[in-house]
């Protein structure tokens, strides 16, 4: 019988995601965001504001602010998420302090916003993949995501937007605008990391030659299809629609295959950000007698 791991246990992969993600986000904060006064939201953004106003150590600020937010995590998200969040909450400030010797990579606020937002989003996104967080307002973002069912990137953007507003107490309007650019990039990058880089196409095909098209797809593209019974709206006639999902690089071959059989086929193509199952997340095996 397969042993099921406790939901309170961090797997080796979870720990790896949290540590690598915290490292990337921490270094990004130190070399891009902090020296250029870019407030990308979160406790790190609050620490940037307080560092500018009072010269307080950003790492210590983040440690201090994470304590009450960890209590919120325990209550709202449960023990499993709490245990994972503790690691990220300690790791990111620790990495910021550990790499305090690093010099800024650029003194351009635009470049800092672009590359700081990208690298911070990658780091935080990796931590989120372990269903953990780096603590701080990302805990609040996860609570919003859990209870309001908003996309995680959007939840982080809404919560961190409040931090951007608070930044007006320390910085001018131009710095705030650069911070908003960074915040947008962080949010979009988090969503990209969540759904992955492997994009697929979902294709719906209506043709007078459905059997011939299915045979051609099996033979040329080596993909399975699904038959969907439909009724035409104009003639009220029964028809058969074919659905096929392919990797993005296979789409041109599928398109050419369809048109070679029926140049008048009606085809609808949509993007599929994530696909599970045979041929995508499972090994593909087709035993076809054509």
Backbone as CSV, one residue per row, in Angstrom:
resi,resn,N_x,N_y,N_z,CA_x,CA_y,CA_z,C_x,C_y,C_z
1,UNK,0.846,-1.199,0.000,0.000,0.000,0.000,0.874,1.239,0.000
2,UNK,0.569,2.191,-0.872,1.382,3.399,-1.003,1.195,4.291,0.210
3,UNK,2.311,4.713,0.773,2.271,5.565,1.952,1.994,7.007,1.536
4,UNK,0.994,7.612,2.160,0.628,8.983,1.845,1.296,9.916,2.834
5,UNK,2.008,10.915,2.314,2.712,11.867,3.176,1.722,12.761,3.898
6,UNK,2.072,13.132,5.120,1.221,14.039,5.882,1.154,15.393,5.198
7,UNK,-0.018,15.999,5.258,-0.173,17.319,4.641,0.626,18.377,5.379
8,UNK,1.103,18.032,6.577,1.905,18.977,7.342,3.395,18.837,7.032
9,UNK,3.739,17.846,6.215,5.138,17.569,5.921,5.572,18.268,4.643
10,UNK,6.713,18.922,4.716,7.293,19.526,3.527,8.072,18.468,2.764
11,UNK,7.736,18.255,1.512,8.506,17.327,0.697,9.826,17.985,0.317
12,UNK,10.741,17.160,-0.170,12.039,17.687,-0.587,11.869,18.710,-1.708
13,UNK,10.914,18.446,-2.620,10.674,19.375,-3.725,10.082,20.692,-3.213
14,UNK,9.183,20.611,-2.231,8.623,21.823,-1.637,9.723,22.691,-1.030
15,UNK,10.596,22.056,-0.259,11.687,22.787,0.388,12.586,23.427,-0.657
16,UNK,12.856,22.685,-1.738,13.702,23.207,-2.802,13.065,24.425,-3.463
17,UNK,11.749,24.332,-3.759,11.037,25.459,-4.348,11.099,26.685,-3.434
18,UNK,10.834,26.475,-2.154,10.802,27.592,-1.212,12.174,28.239,-1.079
19,UNK,13.220,27.430,-0.933,14.564,27.985,-0.738,15.080,28.687,-1.991
20,UNK,14.905,28.049,-3.153,15.388,28.678,-4.389,14.583,29.930,-4.697
21,UNK,13.259,29.843,-4.524,12.422,31.011,-4.769,12.754,32.159,-3.832
22,UNK,12.957,31.861,-2.541,13.306,32.896,-1.567,14.665,33.500,-1.883
23,UNK,15.592,32.666,-2.325,16.922,33.163,-2.705,16.824,34.138,-3.873
24,UNK,16.081,33.751,-4.919,15.937,34.617,-6.096,15.265,35.930,-5.720
25,UNK,14.167,35.846,-4.956,13.444,37.058,-4.566,14.286,37.935,-3.648
26,UNK,15.033,37.323,-2.738,15.873,38.089,-1.821,16.999,38.823,-2.527
27,UNK,17.680,38.132,-3.429,18.771,38.763,-4.188,18.211,39.857,-5.096
28,UNK,17.064,39.603,-5.725,16.436,40.613,-6.579,16.120,41.878,-5.788
29,UNK,15.589,41.690,-4.574,15.295,42.839,-3.708,16.556,43.637,-3.413
30,UNK,17.654,42.928,-3.148,18.894,43.594,-2.741,19.584,44.307,-3.892
31,UNK,19.580,43.736,-5.093,20.369,44.321,-6.183,19.549,45.180,-7.139
32,UNK,18.213,45.016,-7.138,17.371,45.793,-8.049,16.441,46.764,-7.322
33,UNK,15.625,46.247,-6.423,14.509,47.023,-5.881,14.938,48.014,-4.802
34,UNK,15.591,47.527,-3.759,15.941,48.396,-2.623,16.817,49.578,-3.011
35,UNK,17.916,49.380,-3.737,18.791,50.527,-4.035,18.162,51.554,-4.970
36,UNK,17.118,51.178,-5.688,16.463,52.106,-6.609,15.094,52.562,-6.101
37,UNK,14.816,52.263,-4.829,13.559,52.685,-4.183,12.320,52.178,-4.917
38,UNK,12.413,50.978,-5.498,11.275,50.384,-6.180,10.447,49.607,-5.157
39,UNK,9.208,50.021,-4.985,8.315,49.389,-4.016,7.374,48.470,-4.781
40,UNK,7.709,47.191,-4.829,6.902,46.243,-5.605,5.823,45.599,-4.760
41,UNK,5.528,46.186,-3.633,4.493,45.652,-2.769,5.055,44.725,-1.719
42,UNK,4.165,44.163,-0.902,4.565,43.200,0.099,5.322,43.816,1.265
43,UNK,5.729,42.935,2.163,6.525,43.371,3.309,7.868,43.929,2.841
44,UNK,8.391,43.387,1.749,9.645,43.933,1.213,9.461,45.384,0.786
45,UNK,8.292,45.693,0.200,8.011,47.079,-0.167,7.876,47.971,1.049
46,UNK,7.201,47.461,2.083,7.071,48.228,3.328,8.450,48.484,3.928
47,UNK,9.323,47.475,3.885,10.665,47.652,4.434,11.462,48.678,3.642
48,UNK,11.214,48.765,2.330,11.879,49.789,1.518,11.434,51.189,1.943
49,UNK,10.128,51.345,2.182,9.597,52.637,2.620,10.191,53.033,3.969
50,UNK,10.185,52.109,4.929,10.683,52.409,6.272,12.199,52.604,6.280
51,UNK,12.899,51.892,5.405,14.342,52.097,5.291,14.658,53.501,4.804
52,UNK,13.856,53.998,3.851,14.058,55.353,3.328,13.710,56.407,4.379
53,UNK,12.609,56.204,5.113,12.155,57.193,6.085,12.981,57.202,7.364
54,UNK,13.361,55.995,7.845,13.993,55.910,9.170,15.339,55.178,9.169
55,UNK,15.796,54.712,7.986,17.067,53.976,7.863,17.058,52.672,8.663
56,UNK,15.878,52.053,8.794,15.789,50.774,9.490,16.263,49.651,8.579
57,UNK,16.831,48.632,9.176,17.346,47.483,8.430,16.179,46.718,7.788
58,UNK,16.154,46.583,6.451,15.043,45.902,5.773,14.837,44.458,6.229
59,UNK,15.933,43.727,6.466,15.802,42.328,6.876,15.097,42.221,8.228
60,UNK,15.464,43.096,9.173,14.854,43.057,10.501,13.389,43.492,10.445
61,UNK,13.082,44.459,9.587,11.686,44.898,9.426,10.835,43.734,8.940
62,UNK,11.346,42.995,7.982,10.577,41.882,7.428,10.376,40.772,8.455
63,UNK,11.410,40.498,9.248,11.252,39.516,10.318,10.141,39.943,11.275
64,UNK,10.148,41.226,11.672,9.199,41.726,12.667,7.769,41.723,12.139
65,UNK,7.579,42.132,10.895,6.227,42.214,10.340,5.636,40.847,10.036
66,UNK,6.489,39.871,9.803,5.986,38.539,9.450,5.338,37.805,10.619
67,UNK,5.684,38.183,11.852,5.178,37.441,13.016,3.651,37.476,13.108
68,UNK,2.995,38.667,13.120,1.527,38.653,13.187,0.876,38.070,11.938
69,UNK,1.534,38.223,10.790,0.961,37.680,9.566,1.048,36.154,9.537
70,UNK,2.039,35.594,10.198,2.107,34.136,10.323,0.950,33.607,11.163
71,UNK,0.553,34.390,12.169,-0.604,34.004,12.970,-1.866,33.974,12.101
72,UNK,-2.008,34.972,11.204,-3.135,34.994,10.269,-3.100,33.778,9.359
73,UNK,-1.918,33.423,8.898,-1.765,32.248,8.024,-2.233,30.986,8.732
74,UNK,-1.873,30.834,9.993,-2.245,29.643,10.765,-3.759,29.531,10.883
75,UNK,-4.408,30.668,11.145,-5.848,30.673,11.356,-6.612,30.494,10.046
76,UNK,-6.206,31.238,8.992,-6.992,31.286,7.754,-6.633,30.206,6.746
77,UNK,-5.377,29.790,6.712,-4.937,28.852,5.683,-4.615,27.464,6.211
78,UNK,-4.548,27.311,7.523,-4.341,25.987,8.095,-2.896,25.684,8.443
79,UNK,-2.720,24.575,9.153,-1.394,24.215,9.649,-0.415,23.902,8.528
80,UNK,-0.910,23.197,7.501,0.000,22.787,6.422,0.633,23.994,5.752
81,UNK,-0.195,24.975,5.377,0.322,26.182,4.734,1.189,26.976,5.706
82,UNK,0.810,26.972,6.992,1.577,27.699,8.007,3.001,27.162,8.090
83,UNK,3.134,25.830,8.152,4.467,25.253,8.279,5.344,25.592,7.069
84,UNK,4.746,25.588,5.884,5.506,25.929,4.690,5.850,27.417,4.665
85,UNK,4.925,28.256,5.152,5.141,29.693,5.122,6.208,30.116,6.111
86,UNK,6.323,29.403,7.218,7.364,29.713,8.193,8.734,29.670,7.528
87,UNK,8.962,28.640,6.725,10.256,28.496,6.058,10.538,29.684,5.151
88,UNK,9.558,30.050,4.306,9.755,31.182,3.409,9.900,32.495,4.152
89,UNK,9.150,32.658,5.238,9.207,33.894,6.015,10.579,34.097,6.644
90,UNK,11.229,32.995,7.010,12.564,33.093,7.580,13.635,33.160,6.497
91,UNK,13.395,32.435,5.397,14.433,32.307,4.374,14.686,33.608,3.632
92,UNK,13.611,34.289,3.203,13.839,35.480,2.392,14.556,36.595,3.150
93,UNK,14.115,36.976,4.371,14.885,37.983,5.104,16.319,37.531,5.399
94,UNK,16.481,36.224,5.647,17.820,35.707,5.904,18.712,35.882,4.677
95,UNK,18.163,35.597,3.485,18.956,35.767,2.269,19.261,37.250,2.022
96,UNK,18.304,38.126,2.338,18.539,39.570,2.180,19.695,40.007,3.070
97,UNK,19.702,39.538,4.332,20.792,39.871,5.236,22.097,39.224,4.815
98,UNK,22.031,37.975,4.347,23.232,37.239,3.957,23.931,37.889,2.763
99,UNK,23.121,38.431,1.839,23.692,39.034,0.632,23.694,40.567,0.706
100,UNK,23.816,41.087,1.925,23.828,42.542,2.100,25.041,43.194,1.458
101,UNK,26.076,42.402,1.173,27.291,42.938,0.566,27.139,43.197,-0.938
102,UNK,26.088,42.678,-1.544,25.920,42.824,-2.989,25.667,44.277,-3.369
103,UNK,26.263,44.691,-4.464,26.093,46.051,-4.966,24.937,46.086,-5.969
104,UNK,24.305,47.245,-6.143,23.229,47.364,-7.134,23.717,46.993,-8.534
105,UNK,22.880,46.316,-9.281,23.226,45.947,-10.655,23.069,47.137,-11.577
106,UNK,22.102,48.009,-11.302,21.840,49.180,-12.133,21.344,50.322,-11.270
107,UNK,21.571,51.552,-11.734,21.008,52.713,-11.047,19.855,53.321,-11.851
108,UNK,19.411,52.596,-12.894,18.265,53.020,-13.690,16.998,52.455,-13.054
109,UNK,16.087,53.329,-12.681,14.849,52.855,-12.068,14.005,52.033,-13.041
110,UNK,14.055,52.390,-14.315,13.295,51.624,-15.301,13.815,50.201,-15.404
111,UNK,15.132,50.041,-15.538,15.709,48.699,-15.615,15.482,47.928,-14.317
112,UNK,15.579,48.630,-13.198,15.347,47.974,-11.903,13.907,47.482,-11.794
113,UNK,12.962,48.297,-12.291,11.551,47.900,-12.250,11.313,46.688,-13.143
114,UNK,11.900,46.689,-14.344,11.681,45.598,-15.293,12.314,44.294,-14.810
115,UNK,13.610,44.349,-14.528,14.313,43.122,-14.171,14.070,42.726,-12.717
116,UNK,13.878,43.713,-11.849,13.522,43.395,-10.469,12.151,42.768,-10.386
117,UNK,11.192,43.305,-11.160,9.856,42.717,-11.180,9.868,41.304,-11.726
118,UNK,10.634,41.081,-12.795,10.698,39.748,-13.411,11.313,38.726,-12.463
119,UNK,12.471,39.050,-11.901,13.160,38.085,-11.038,12.413,37.879,-9.719
120,UNK,11.830,38.932,-9.178,11.035,38.779,-7.951,9.811,37.901,-8.212
121,UNK,9.161,38.119,-9.360,8.003,37.305,-9.710,8.359,35.842,-9.882
122,UNK,9.509,35.566,-10.478,9.966,34.182,-10.628,10.185,33.555,-9.260
123,UNK,10.869,34.281,-8.383,11.156,33.755,-7.052,9.894,33.490,-6.255
124,UNK,9.000,34.476,-6.193,7.764,34.321,-5.427,6.875,33.250,-6.057
125,UNK,6.857,33.194,-7.394,6.068,32.177,-8.081,6.538,30.769,-7.742
126,UNK,7.843,30.564,-7.626,8.370,29.253,-7.254,7.947,28.879,-5.838
127,UNK,7.969,29.867,-4.938,7.526,29.613,-3.565,6.047,29.248,-3.556
128,UNK,5.238,29.959,-4.331,3.811,29.666,-4.406,3.540,28.276,-4.957
129,UNK,4.406,27.787,-5.839,4.210,26.456,-6.411,4.282,25.376,-5.340
130,UNK,4.969,25.667,-4.246,5.027,24.743,-3.118,3.870,24.962,-2.156
131,UNK,2.879,25.797,-2.587,1.742,26.178,-1.742,2.223,26.807,-0.443
132,UNK,3.307,27.556,-0.568,3.878,28.282,0.563,3.929,29.748,0.177
133,UNK,4.591,30.548,0.978,4.785,31.950,0.628,6.024,32.456,1.329
134,UNK,6.459,33.641,0.971,7.593,34.271,1.635,7.124,35.080,2.829
135,UNK,5.901,34.837,3.246,5.361,35.559,4.390,4.843,36.921,3.966
136,UNK,4.694,37.785,4.924,4.285,39.151,4.624,2.905,39.222,4.007
137,UNK,2.715,40.203,3.132,1.397,40.399,2.531,1.051,39.303,1.535
138,UNK,2.021,38.470,1.145,1.678,37.330,0.289,0.755,36.368,1.038
139,UNK,0.831,36.373,2.370,-0.129,35.600,3.163,-1.529,36.152,2.950
140,UNK,-1.647,37.482,2.990,-2.937,38.122,2.764,-3.434,37.803,1.353
141,UNK,-2.509,37.830,0.371,-2.879,37.520,-1.010,-3.409,36.093,-1.126
142,UNK,-2.777,35.163,-0.416,-3.241,33.771,-0.461,-4.607,33.626,0.201
143,UNK,-4.847,34.396,1.255,-6.158,34.370,1.902,-7.226,34.883,0.941
144,UNK,-6.923,35.986,0.227,-7.851,36.533,-0.765,-8.099,35.511,-1.868
145,UNK,-7.032,34.872,-2.339,-7.139,33.839,-3.381,-8.000,32.668,-2.912
146,UNK,-7.823,32.260,-1.663,-8.518,31.093,-1.121,-10.005,31.361,-0.922
147,UNK,-10.343,32.545,-0.430,-11.725,32.801,-0.035,-12.526,33.577,-1.081
148,UNK,-11.858,34.370,-1.923,-12.568,35.110,-2.968,-12.400,34.467,-4.337
149,UNK,-11.515,33.444,-4.429,-11.303,32.677,-5.666,-10.815,33.558,-6.819
150,UNK,-10.013,34.560,-6.502,-9.374,35.367,-7.532,-8.055,34.710,-7.930
151,UNK,-7.579,34.941,-9.179,-6.258,34.420,-9.553,-5.196,34.899,-8.577
152,UNK,-4.206,34.054,-8.328,-3.216,34.369,-7.311,-2.433,35.634,-7.648
153,UNK,-2.084,35.787,-8.926,-1.362,36.990,-9.324,-2.188,38.246,-9.101
154,UNK,-3.496,38.173,-9.427,-4.382,39.319,-9.222,-4.535,39.620,-7.734
155,UNK,-4.653,38.587,-6.921,-4.770,38.783,-5.477,-3.544,39.500,-4.928
156,UNK,-2.371,39.061,-5.371,-1.137,39.715,-4.933,-1.093,41.162,-5.403
157,UNK,-1.572,41.399,-6.636,-1.574,42.759,-7.166,-2.478,43.693,-6.375
158,UNK,-3.647,43.212,-5.975,-4.580,44.036,-5.217,-4.026,44.390,-3.840
159,UNK,-3.493,43.375,-3.158,-2.958,43.604,-1.814,-1.728,44.514,-1.868
160,UNK,-0.839,44.214,-2.800,0.386,44.998,-2.892,0.135,46.403,-3.414
161,UNK,-0.983,46.598,-4.118,-1.336,47.936,-4.566,-1.516,48.890,-3.398
162,UNK,-1.995,48.380,-2.268,-2.139,49.208,-1.077,-0.781,49.672,-0.561
163,UNK,0.215,48.819,-0.699,1.572,49.193,-0.293,2.114,50.297,-1.210
164,UNK,1.781,50.210,-2.494,2.194,51.244,-3.437,1.616,52.594,-3.026
165,UNK,0.359,52.596,-2.613,-0.268,53.844,-2.163,0.492,54.409,-0.962
166,UNK,0.876,53.539,-0.035,1.618,53.978,1.146,2.978,54.554,0.784
167,UNK,3.514,54.152,-0.365,4.838,54.629,-0.775,4.856,56.126,-1.061
168,UNK,3.682,56.739,-1.268,3.641,58.182,-1.497,4.163,58.959,-0.294
169,UNK,4.220,58.309,0.865,4.745,58.975,2.058,6.253,59.159,1.985
170,UNK,6.914,58.392,1.115,8.379,58.443,1.080,8.960,58.833,-0.268
171,UNK,8.200,58.609,-1.367,8.788,58.784,-2.693,7.950,59.692,-3.571
172,UNK,8.573,60.187,-4.643,7.864,61.063,-5.563,7.034,60.247,-6.548
173,UNK,6.244,60.942,-7.351,5.303,60.282,-8.255,6.028,59.426,-9.299
174,UNK,7.188,59.864,-9.774,7.911,59.107,-10.796,8.372,57.759,-10.247
175,UNK,8.868,57.758,-9.015,9.280,56.504,-8.388,8.092,55.576,-8.207
176,UNK,6.941,56.135,-7.852,5.741,55.325,-7.676,5.334,54.699,-9.007
177,UNK,5.464,55.452,-10.093,5.098,54.908,-11.406,6.009,53.750,-11.795
178,UNK,7.294,53.888,-11.515,8.203,52.771,-11.764,7.832,51.572,-10.882
179,UNK,7.431,51.857,-9.652,7.025,50.782,-8.743,5.797,50.053,-9.273
180,UNK,4.870,50.787,-9.881,3.672,50.167,-10.447,4.030,49.259,-11.621
181,UNK,5.035,49.670,-12.404,5.509,48.800,-13.490,6.051,47.502,-12.916
182,UNK,6.869,47.620,-11.865,7.442,46.430,-11.232,6.351,45.536,-10.663
183,UNK,5.353,46.147,-10.024,4.257,45.378,-9.431,3.485,44.603,-10.491
184,UNK,3.229,45.237,-11.632,2.524,44.561,-12.724,3.327,43.369,-13.231
185,UNK,4.624,43.555,-13.398,5.472,42.478,-13.908,5.544,41.340,-12.898
186,UNK,5.654,41.669,-11.610,5.657,40.632,-10.578,4.372,39.810,-10.650
187,UNK,3.233,40.497,-10.733,1.940,39.824,-10.762,1.816,38.891,-11.958
188,UNK,2.171,39.383,-13.153,2.049,38.568,-14.361,3.035,37.397,-14.351
189,UNK,4.236,37.632,-13.820,5.230,36.567,-13.777,4.804,35.461,-12.822
190,UNK,4.194,35.836,-11.697,3.688,34.830,-10.758,2.680,33.920,-11.452
191,UNK,1.732,34.516,-12.183,0.738,33.710,-12.891,1.390,32.815,-13.944
192,UNK,2.425,33.348,-14.618,3.122,32.561,-15.631,3.818,31.358,-15.000
193,UNK,4.447,31.574,-13.856,5.118,30.472,-13.170,4.103,29.445,-12.694
194,UNK,2.916,29.899,-12.282,1.886,28.986,-11.795,1.384,28.057,-12.894
195,UNK,1.112,28.596,-14.079,0.546,27.775,-15.151,1.607,27.133,-16.018
196,UNK,2.862,27.577,-15.899,3.948,26.985,-16.655,4.149,27.647,-18.013
197,UNK,5.234,27.255,-18.653,5.609,27.835,-19.934,5.094,27.021,-21.117
198,UNK,4.598,25.822,-20.850,4.139,24.952,-21.941,2.719,25.318,-22.338
199,UNK,2.588,25.993,-23.459,1.281,26.410,-23.945,0.755,25.420,-24.963
200,UNK,-0.547,25.236,-24.944,-1.187,24.315,-25.885,-2.329,25.028,-26.586
201,UNK,-2.829,24.403,-27.653,-3.956,24.934,-28.411,-5.110,23.932,-28.353
202,UNK,-6.288,24.451,-28.041,-7.500,23.640,-28.094,-8.225,23.987,-29.395
203,UNK,-8.473,22.981,-30.218,-9.001,23.198,-31.568,-10.344,22.489,-31.719
204,UNK,-11.351,23.247,-32.140,-12.686,22.700,-32.424,-12.900,22.720,-33.928
205,UNK,-13.308,21.578,-34.495,-13.396,21.425,-35.949,-14.792,20.947,-36.335
206,UNK,-15.432,21.676,-37.246,-16.720,21.258,-37.805,-16.536,21.083,-39.306
207,UNK,-16.813,19.885,-39.773,-16.574,19.571,-41.183,-17.589,18.547,-41.668
208,UNK,-17.766,18.503,-42.990,-18.604,17.475,-43.597,-17.859,16.154,-43.729
209,UNK,-16.573,16.163,-43.350,-15.753,14.960,-43.468,-15.062,14.660,-42.126
210,UNK,-15.822,14.464,-41.059,-15.205,14.277,-39.733,-14.359,13.010,-39.629
211,UNK,-14.808,11.922,-40.225,-14.050,10.675,-40.123,-12.706,10.780,-40.833
212,UNK,-12.702,11.412,-42.001,-11.455,11.573,-42.752,-10.477,12.476,-41.989
213,UNK,-11.014,13.532,-41.349,-10.146,14.435,-40.586,-9.568,13.713,-39.365
214,UNK,-10.389,12.915,-38.677,-9.884,12.164,-37.532,-8.755,11.222,-37.948
215,UNK,-8.970,10.519,-39.044,-7.944,9.595,-39.518,-6.651,10.328,-39.854
216,UNK,-6.772,11.476,-40.490,-5.591,12.257,-40.860,-4.863,12.774,-39.618
217,UNK,-5.613,13.198,-38.587,-4.979,13.689,-37.353,-4.241,12.552,-36.656
218,UNK,-4.882,11.380,-36.568,-4.219,10.231,-35.958,-2.911,9.914,-36.680
219,UNK,-2.963,9.945,-38.006,-1.810,9.527,-38.803,-0.700,10.573,-38.835
220,UNK,-1.063,11.843,-39.058,-0.053,12.882,-39.281,0.417,13.570,-37.993
221,UNK,-0.509,13.778,-37.073,-0.176,14.551,-35.866,0.034,13.647,-34.660
222,UNK,-0.498,12.429,-34.735,-0.391,11.466,-33.634,-1.018,12.010,-32.353
223,UNK,-2.200,12.612,-32.505,-2.960,13.115,-31.366,-4.350,12.483,-31.351
224,UNK,-4.885,12.305,-30.141,-6.242,11.812,-30.015,-7.250,12.926,-30.230
225,UNK,-8.484,12.563,-30.452,-9.547,13.541,-30.648,-10.767,13.110,-29.825
226,UNK,-11.678,14.052,-29.639,-12.939,13.781,-28.958,-14.087,14.178,-29.868
227,UNK,-15.080,13.290,-30.015,-16.251,13.579,-30.833,-17.333,14.245,-29.983
228,UNK,-17.853,15.355,-30.469,-18.900,16.082,-29.763,-20.114,16.227,-30.679
229,UNK,-21.253,15.706,-30.241,-22.470,15.841,-31.035,-23.038,17.247,-30.921
230,UNK,-23.331,17.882,-32.050,-23.873,19.235,-32.059,-25.049,19.309,-33.031
231,UNK,-25.763,20.422,-32.995,-26.872,20.655,-33.920,-26.659,22.010,-34.579
232,UNK,-26.639,22.039,-35.885,-26.446,23.282,-36.623,-27.563,24.278,-36.357
233,UNK,-27.206,25.537,-36.168,-28.212,26.548,-35.850,-29.025,26.990,-37.045
234,UNK,-28.445,26.973,-38.224,-29.152,27.441,-39.425,-30.094,26.376,-39.984
235,UNK,-29.549,25.183,-40.215,-30.377,24.131,-40.811,-30.970,23.181,-39.800
236,UNK,-30.639,23.360,-38.516,-31.144,22.502,-37.444,-30.829,21.027,-37.703
237,UNK,-29.635,20.801,-38.277,-29.217,19.438,-38.616,-28.184,18.941,-37.613
238,UNK,-28.198,17.631,-37.402,-27.211,17.029,-36.501,-25.848,16.988,-37.184
239,UNK,-24.832,17.385,-36.443,-23.466,17.368,-36.953,-22.546,16.789,-35.897
240,UNK,-21.311,16.569,-36.288,-20.295,16.072,-35.372,-19.136,17.056,-35.337
241,UNK,-18.786,17.490,-34.139,-17.645,18.383,-33.981,-16.491,17.613,-33.351
242,UNK,-15.291,17.905,-33.818,-14.091,17.238,-33.313,-13.313,18.224,-32.442
243,UNK,-12.901,17.759,-31.270,-12.025,18.561,-30.428,-10.667,17.891,-30.345
244,UNK,-9.627,18.691,-30.542,-8.267,18.163,-30.481,-7.376,19.183,-29.754
245,UNK,-6.575,18.713,-28.830,-5.638,19.579,-28.113,-4.220,19.189,-28.518
246,UNK,-3.446,20.186,-28.932,-2.079,19.933,-29.386,-1.131,20.920,-28.716
247,UNK,0.131,20.538,-28.649,1.153,21.469,-28.194,1.281,22.601,-29.211
248,UNK,1.728,23.747,-28.747,1.754,24.923,-29.609,2.575,24.693,-30.873
249,UNK,3.693,23.970,-30.746,4.554,23.753,-31.915,3.937,22.777,-32.919
250,UNK,2.868,22.065,-32.509,2.213,21.121,-33.410,1.038,21.746,-34.157
251,UNK,0.693,22.987,-33.812,-0.523,23.575,-34.353,-0.464,23.742,-35.877
252,UNK,0.657,24.180,-36.412,0.766,24.376,-37.860,0.548,23.072,-38.604
253,UNK,1.122,21.986,-38.080,0.926,20.675,-38.706,-0.542,20.271,-38.650
254,UNK,-1.208,20.499,-37.524,-2.627,20.173,-37.402,-3.453,20.999,-38.382
255,UNK,-3.152,22.280,-38.472,-3.886,23.164,-39.391,-3.768,22.676,-40.831
256,UNK,-2.536,22.368,-41.240,-2.320,21.887,-42.609,-3.034,20.555,-42.847
257,UNK,-3.066,19.702,-41.829,-3.726,18.401,-41.943,-5.222,18.565,-42.160
258,UNK,-5.831,19.478,-41.397,-7.276,19.726,-41.525,-7.606,20.283,-42.905
259,UNK,-6.851,21.297,-43.325,-7.138,21.954,-44.598,-6.893,21.041,-45.788
260,UNK,-5.967,20.098,-45.634,-5.707,19.164,-46.732,-6.908,18.253,-46.967
261,UNK,-7.653,17.952,-45.910,-8.843,17.105,-46.039,-10.060,17.924,-46.441
262,UNK,-10.239,19.080,-45.779,-11.423,19.901,-46.041,-11.059,21.379,-45.938
263,UNK,-10.769,22.026,-47.055,-10.416,23.454,-47.037,-11.552,24.341,-46.527
264,UNK,-12.789,23.823,-46.512,-13.931,24.617,-46.061,-14.327,24.308,-44.611
265,UNK,-13.495,23.571,-43.915,-13.799,23.223,-42.519,-13.887,24.493,-41.670
266,UNK,-14.811,24.472,-40.706,-14.951,25.578,-39.763,-14.137,25.226,-38.517
267,UNK,-13.156,26.057,-38.187,-12.204,25.731,-37.123,-12.123,26.886,-36.131
268,UNK,-12.199,26.562,-34.846,-12.041,27.547,-33.774,-10.843,27.132,-32.937
269,UNK,-9.928,28.077,-32.706,-8.696,27.790,-31.972,-8.628,28.683,-30.735
270,UNK,-8.378,28.085,-29.584,-8.192,28.845,-28.348,-6.922,28.370,-27.663
271,UNK,-6.357,29.221,-26.813,-5.157,28.857,-26.064,-5.550,28.096,-24.811
272,UNK,-4.769,27.078,-24.494,-4.953,26.308,-23.259,-3.672,26.440,-22.444
273,UNK,-3.770,27.124,-21.308,-2.564,27.411,-20.533,-2.025,26.175,-19.820
274,UNK,-2.885,25.183,-19.552,-2.427,23.981,-18.866,-3.281,22.802,-19.309
275,UNK,-2.621,21.689,-19.611,-3.315,20.483,-20.051,-2.736,19.296,-19.299
276,UNK,-3.608,18.455,-18.752,-3.189,17.230,-18.087,-3.649,16.027,-18.895
277,UNK,-2.922,14.932,-18.769,-3.373,13.699,-19.388,-2.389,13.155,-20.401
278,UNK,-2.831,12.101,-21.090,-1.968,11.401,-22.040,-1.463,12.338,-23.122
279,UNK,-0.164,12.261,-23.371,0.447,13.093,-24.402,0.934,14.427,-23.887
280,UNK,0.541,14.783,-22.652,0.955,16.069,-22.096,1.654,15.857,-20.755
281,UNK,0.926,15.355,-19.738,1.554,15.062,-18.461,1.748,13.567,-18.247
282,UNK,1.164,12.757,-19.131,1.340,11.309,-19.085,1.907,10.841,-20.412
283,UNK,2.532,9.676,-20.391,3.113,9.139,-21.624,2.023,8.878,-22.639
284,UNK,2.285,9.250,-23.874,1.298,9.093,-24.955,1.528,7.770,-25.667
285,UNK,0.466,6.977,-25.760,0.547,5.712,-26.496,-0.740,5.551,-27.311
286,UNK,-0.615,5.517,-28.595,-1.770,5.292,-29.466,-1.556,3.981,-30.210
287,UNK,-2.470,3.058,-30.062,-2.450,1.823,-30.850,-3.638,1.891,-31.808
288,UNK,-3.386,2.394,-32.971,-4.480,2.657,-33.909,-4.395,1.704,-35.103
289,UNK,-5.518,1.171,-35.486,-5.602,0.337,-36.676,-6.338,1.123,-37.744
290,UNK,-5.604,1.807,-38.532,-6.213,2.698,-39.524,-6.119,2.054,-40.909
